[in-house]
Coordinates of C-alpha atoms in Angstrom, one line a residue:
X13 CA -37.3 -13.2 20.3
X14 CA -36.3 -15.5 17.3
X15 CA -33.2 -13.0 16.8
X16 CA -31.8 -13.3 20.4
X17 CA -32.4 -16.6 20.5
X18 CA -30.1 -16.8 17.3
X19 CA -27.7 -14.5 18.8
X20 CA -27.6 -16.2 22.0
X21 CA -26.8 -19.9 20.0
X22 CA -24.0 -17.8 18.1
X23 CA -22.3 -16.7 20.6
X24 CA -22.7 -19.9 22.8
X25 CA -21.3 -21.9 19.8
X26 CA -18.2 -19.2 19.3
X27 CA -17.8 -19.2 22.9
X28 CA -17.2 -23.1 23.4
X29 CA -15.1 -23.2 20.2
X30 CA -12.8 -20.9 21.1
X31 CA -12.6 -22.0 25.0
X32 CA -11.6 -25.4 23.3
X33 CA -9.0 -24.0 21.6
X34 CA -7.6 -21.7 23.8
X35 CA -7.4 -25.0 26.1
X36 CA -5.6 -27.1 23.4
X37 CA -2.7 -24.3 23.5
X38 CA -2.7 -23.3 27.1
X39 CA -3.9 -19.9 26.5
X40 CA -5.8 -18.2 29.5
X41 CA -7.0 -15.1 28.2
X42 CA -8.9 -17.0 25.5
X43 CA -10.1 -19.6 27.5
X44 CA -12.2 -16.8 29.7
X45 CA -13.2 -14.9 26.4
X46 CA -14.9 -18.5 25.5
X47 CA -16.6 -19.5 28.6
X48 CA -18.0 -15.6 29.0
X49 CA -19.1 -15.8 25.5
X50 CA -20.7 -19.8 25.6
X51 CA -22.2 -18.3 29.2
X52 CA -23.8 -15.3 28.4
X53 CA -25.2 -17.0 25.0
X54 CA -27.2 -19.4 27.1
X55 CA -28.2 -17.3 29.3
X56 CA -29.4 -15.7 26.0
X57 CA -31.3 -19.1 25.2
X58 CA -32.8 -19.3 28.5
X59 CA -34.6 -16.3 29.1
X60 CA -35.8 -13.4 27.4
X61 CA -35.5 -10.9 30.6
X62 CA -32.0 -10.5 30.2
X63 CA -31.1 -6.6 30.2
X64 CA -30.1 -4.8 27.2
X65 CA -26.5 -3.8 28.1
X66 CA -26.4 -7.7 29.3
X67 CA -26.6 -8.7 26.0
X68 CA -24.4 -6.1 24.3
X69 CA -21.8 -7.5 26.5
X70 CA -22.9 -10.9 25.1
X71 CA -22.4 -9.7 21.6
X72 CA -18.9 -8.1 22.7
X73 CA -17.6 -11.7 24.0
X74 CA -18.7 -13.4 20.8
X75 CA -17.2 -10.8 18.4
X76 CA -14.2 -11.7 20.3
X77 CA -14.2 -15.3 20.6
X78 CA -14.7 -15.2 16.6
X79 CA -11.6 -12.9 16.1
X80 CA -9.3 -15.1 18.3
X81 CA -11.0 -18.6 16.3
X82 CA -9.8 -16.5 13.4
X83 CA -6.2 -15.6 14.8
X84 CA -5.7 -19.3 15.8
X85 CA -7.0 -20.8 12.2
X86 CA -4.6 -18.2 10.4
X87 CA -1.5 -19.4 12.4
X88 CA -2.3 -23.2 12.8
X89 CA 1.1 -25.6 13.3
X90 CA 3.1 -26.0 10.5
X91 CA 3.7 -29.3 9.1
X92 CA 6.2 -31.8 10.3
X93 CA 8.8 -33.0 10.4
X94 CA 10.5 -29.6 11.4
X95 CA 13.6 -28.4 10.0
X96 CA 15.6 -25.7 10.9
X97 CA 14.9 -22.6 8.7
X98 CA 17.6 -21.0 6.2
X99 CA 16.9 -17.4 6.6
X100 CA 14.5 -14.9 7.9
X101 CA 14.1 -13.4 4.3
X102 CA 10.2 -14.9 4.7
X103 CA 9.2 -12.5 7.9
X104 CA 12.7 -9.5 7.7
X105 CA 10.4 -7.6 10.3
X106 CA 9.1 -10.8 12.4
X107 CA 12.4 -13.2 13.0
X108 CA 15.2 -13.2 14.8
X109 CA 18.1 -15.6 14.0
X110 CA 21.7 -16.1 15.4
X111 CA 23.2 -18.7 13.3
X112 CA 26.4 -19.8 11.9
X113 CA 25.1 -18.5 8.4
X114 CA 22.6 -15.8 7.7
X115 CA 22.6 -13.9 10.9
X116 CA 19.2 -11.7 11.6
X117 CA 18.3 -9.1 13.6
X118 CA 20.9 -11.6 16.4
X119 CA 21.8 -8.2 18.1
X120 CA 25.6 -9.1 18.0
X121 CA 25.6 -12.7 19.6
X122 CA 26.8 -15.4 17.5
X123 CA 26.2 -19.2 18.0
X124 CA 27.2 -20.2 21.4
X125 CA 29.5 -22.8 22.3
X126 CA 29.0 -25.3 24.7
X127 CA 31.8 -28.1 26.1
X128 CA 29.2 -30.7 26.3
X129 CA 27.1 -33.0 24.7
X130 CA 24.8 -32.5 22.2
X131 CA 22.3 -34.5 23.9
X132 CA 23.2 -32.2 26.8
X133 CA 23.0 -28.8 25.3
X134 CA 19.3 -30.2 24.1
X135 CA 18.6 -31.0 27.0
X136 CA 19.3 -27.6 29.1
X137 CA 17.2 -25.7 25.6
X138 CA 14.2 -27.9 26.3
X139 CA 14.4 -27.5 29.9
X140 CA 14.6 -23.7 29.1
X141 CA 11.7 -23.7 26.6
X142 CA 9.5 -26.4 29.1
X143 CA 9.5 -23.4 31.6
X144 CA 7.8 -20.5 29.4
X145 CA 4.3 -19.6 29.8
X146 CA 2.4 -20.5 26.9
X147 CA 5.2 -22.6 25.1
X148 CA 5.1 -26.3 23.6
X149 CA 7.7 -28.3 22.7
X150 CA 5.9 -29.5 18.8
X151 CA 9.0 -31.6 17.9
X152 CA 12.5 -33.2 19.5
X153 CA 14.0 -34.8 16.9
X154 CA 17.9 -36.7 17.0
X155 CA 18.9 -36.9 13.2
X156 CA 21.0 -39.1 11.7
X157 CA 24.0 -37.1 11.7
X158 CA 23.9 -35.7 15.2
X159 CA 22.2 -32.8 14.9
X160 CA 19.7 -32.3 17.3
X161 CA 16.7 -29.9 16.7
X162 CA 13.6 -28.4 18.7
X163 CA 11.0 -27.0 17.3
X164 CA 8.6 -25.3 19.9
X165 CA 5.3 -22.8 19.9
X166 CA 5.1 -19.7 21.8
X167 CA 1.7 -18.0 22.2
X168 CA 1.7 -14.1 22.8
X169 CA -0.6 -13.5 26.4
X170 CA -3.1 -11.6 25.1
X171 CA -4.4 -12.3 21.5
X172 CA -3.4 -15.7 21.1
X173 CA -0.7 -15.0 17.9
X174 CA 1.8 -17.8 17.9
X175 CA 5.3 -17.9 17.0
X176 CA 7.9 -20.5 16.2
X177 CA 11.3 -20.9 17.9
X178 CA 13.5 -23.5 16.8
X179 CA 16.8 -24.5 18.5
X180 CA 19.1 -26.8 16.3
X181 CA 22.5 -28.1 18.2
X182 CA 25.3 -29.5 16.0
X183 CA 28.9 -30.7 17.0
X184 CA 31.3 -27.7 16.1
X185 CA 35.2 -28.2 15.2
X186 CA 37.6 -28.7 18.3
X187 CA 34.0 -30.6 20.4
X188 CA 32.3 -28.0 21.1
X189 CA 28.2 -28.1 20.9
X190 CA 27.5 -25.5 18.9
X191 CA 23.6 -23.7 19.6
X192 CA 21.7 -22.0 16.8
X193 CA 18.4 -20.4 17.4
X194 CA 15.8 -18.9 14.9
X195 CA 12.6 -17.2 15.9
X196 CA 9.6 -16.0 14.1
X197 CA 6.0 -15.0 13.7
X198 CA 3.7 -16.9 11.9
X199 CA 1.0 -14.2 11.2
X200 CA 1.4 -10.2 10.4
X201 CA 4.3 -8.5 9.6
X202 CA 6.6 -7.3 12.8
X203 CA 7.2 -9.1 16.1
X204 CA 7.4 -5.4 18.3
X205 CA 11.0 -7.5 19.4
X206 CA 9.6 -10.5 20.9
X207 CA 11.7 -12.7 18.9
X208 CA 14.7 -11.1 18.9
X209 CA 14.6 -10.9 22.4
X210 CA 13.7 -14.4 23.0
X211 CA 16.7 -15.8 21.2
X212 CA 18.9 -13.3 23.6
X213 CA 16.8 -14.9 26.4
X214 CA 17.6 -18.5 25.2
X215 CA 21.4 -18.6 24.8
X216 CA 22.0 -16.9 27.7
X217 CA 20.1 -19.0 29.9
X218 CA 22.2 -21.9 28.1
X219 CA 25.7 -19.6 28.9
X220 CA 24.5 -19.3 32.4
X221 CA 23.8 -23.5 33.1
X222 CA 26.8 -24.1 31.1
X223 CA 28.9 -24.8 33.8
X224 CA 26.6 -27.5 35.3
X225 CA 26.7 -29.4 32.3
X226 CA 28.6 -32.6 31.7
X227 CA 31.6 -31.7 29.7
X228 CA 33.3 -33.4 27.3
X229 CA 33.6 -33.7 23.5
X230 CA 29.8 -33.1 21.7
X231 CA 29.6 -36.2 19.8
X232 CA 29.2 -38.1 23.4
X233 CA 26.1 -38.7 25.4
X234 CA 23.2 -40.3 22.9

């Protein structure tokens, strides 16, 4: 009795902590892990007639509420202010940059040009990142020399692993806005080509709305 009743308070605590959290980064999967777990555990609490495969289940949601609590604490936000990285070198298997210096895993593309704005092209990569499931935009910053730089989180559909994308835009020679991208993981070793392919799936969507842009020289438009 007194070691259900512990079991049932364990998994109703994992269960709300991790439904919490899974709220606070919009991920689904997690969210129904929690309330199963925080359910069944109180049904736990409330009676002793619940059957034994019942409360296997039980102990199966709050195994996994802990292990996503875990995956989420391991791969909490970096700190601010963001800045766009230098290299992959920190995660070779688990980035993905194309970049005017230190090219990664960028099958082929380079930088893309833009005739528009800065403020523009920052604009269309926000609007881009704004309509991903799972994403959030962490940090739009302006700097002082008009370089403009997004920083946003992506969480993976399943176990809740985030990764970064950041998006700087800088005004090339000859006008042009000129769009970087870098991508990584924040915990393990390889990304299985998530980030790599969501770089490829970034700068063409900019390619393709290019041409509804405003145009002009870069340094215009805020």
């Amino acid at each position: 009795m007194a070691k259900r009743g512990l079991l049932g308070a364990a998994a109703a605590a994992l269960g709300a902590a991790e439904a919490l959290a899974a709220l606070a980064v919009g991920h689904g999967f997690g969210i129904a892990v929690g309330v199963a777990s925080a359910t069944g555990g109180a049904a736990l609490l409330a009676t002793t007639r619940l059957p034994r495969r019942a409360a296997r289940l039980v102990v199966g949601f709050a195994w996994a509420s802990g292990a996503l609590l875990l995956v989420r604490a391991a791969s909490r936000d970096p700190a601010r202010p963001a800045r766009f990285p230098e290299s992959c070198a920190a995660k070779p298997q688990g980035c993905a940059r194309v970049a005017a210096t230190a090219s990664h895993r960028s099958g082929g593309l380079a930088p893309l040009r833009l005739d528009t704005t800065v403020a523009a092209a920052k604009g269309a990569a926000l609007n881009w990142i704004s309509a991903q499931p799972r994403a959030k935009v962490l940090d739009d910053l302006r700097l002082l020399d008009g370089e403009a730089l997004l920083h946003a989180r992506f969480v993976s559909r399943l176990w809740g692993f985030s990764d970064d994308l950041w998006v700087r835009v800088t005004c090339a020679e000859g006008g042009a806005a000129l769009v970087e991208v870098q991508g990584s993981l924040r915990l393990g070793v390889g990304d299985m080509g998530v980030n790599p392919a969501r770089c490829a799936a970034l700068l063409e969507a900019l390619r393709a709305a290019g041409g509804g842009l405003p145009a002009g020289g870069c340094g215009g438009g805020g």
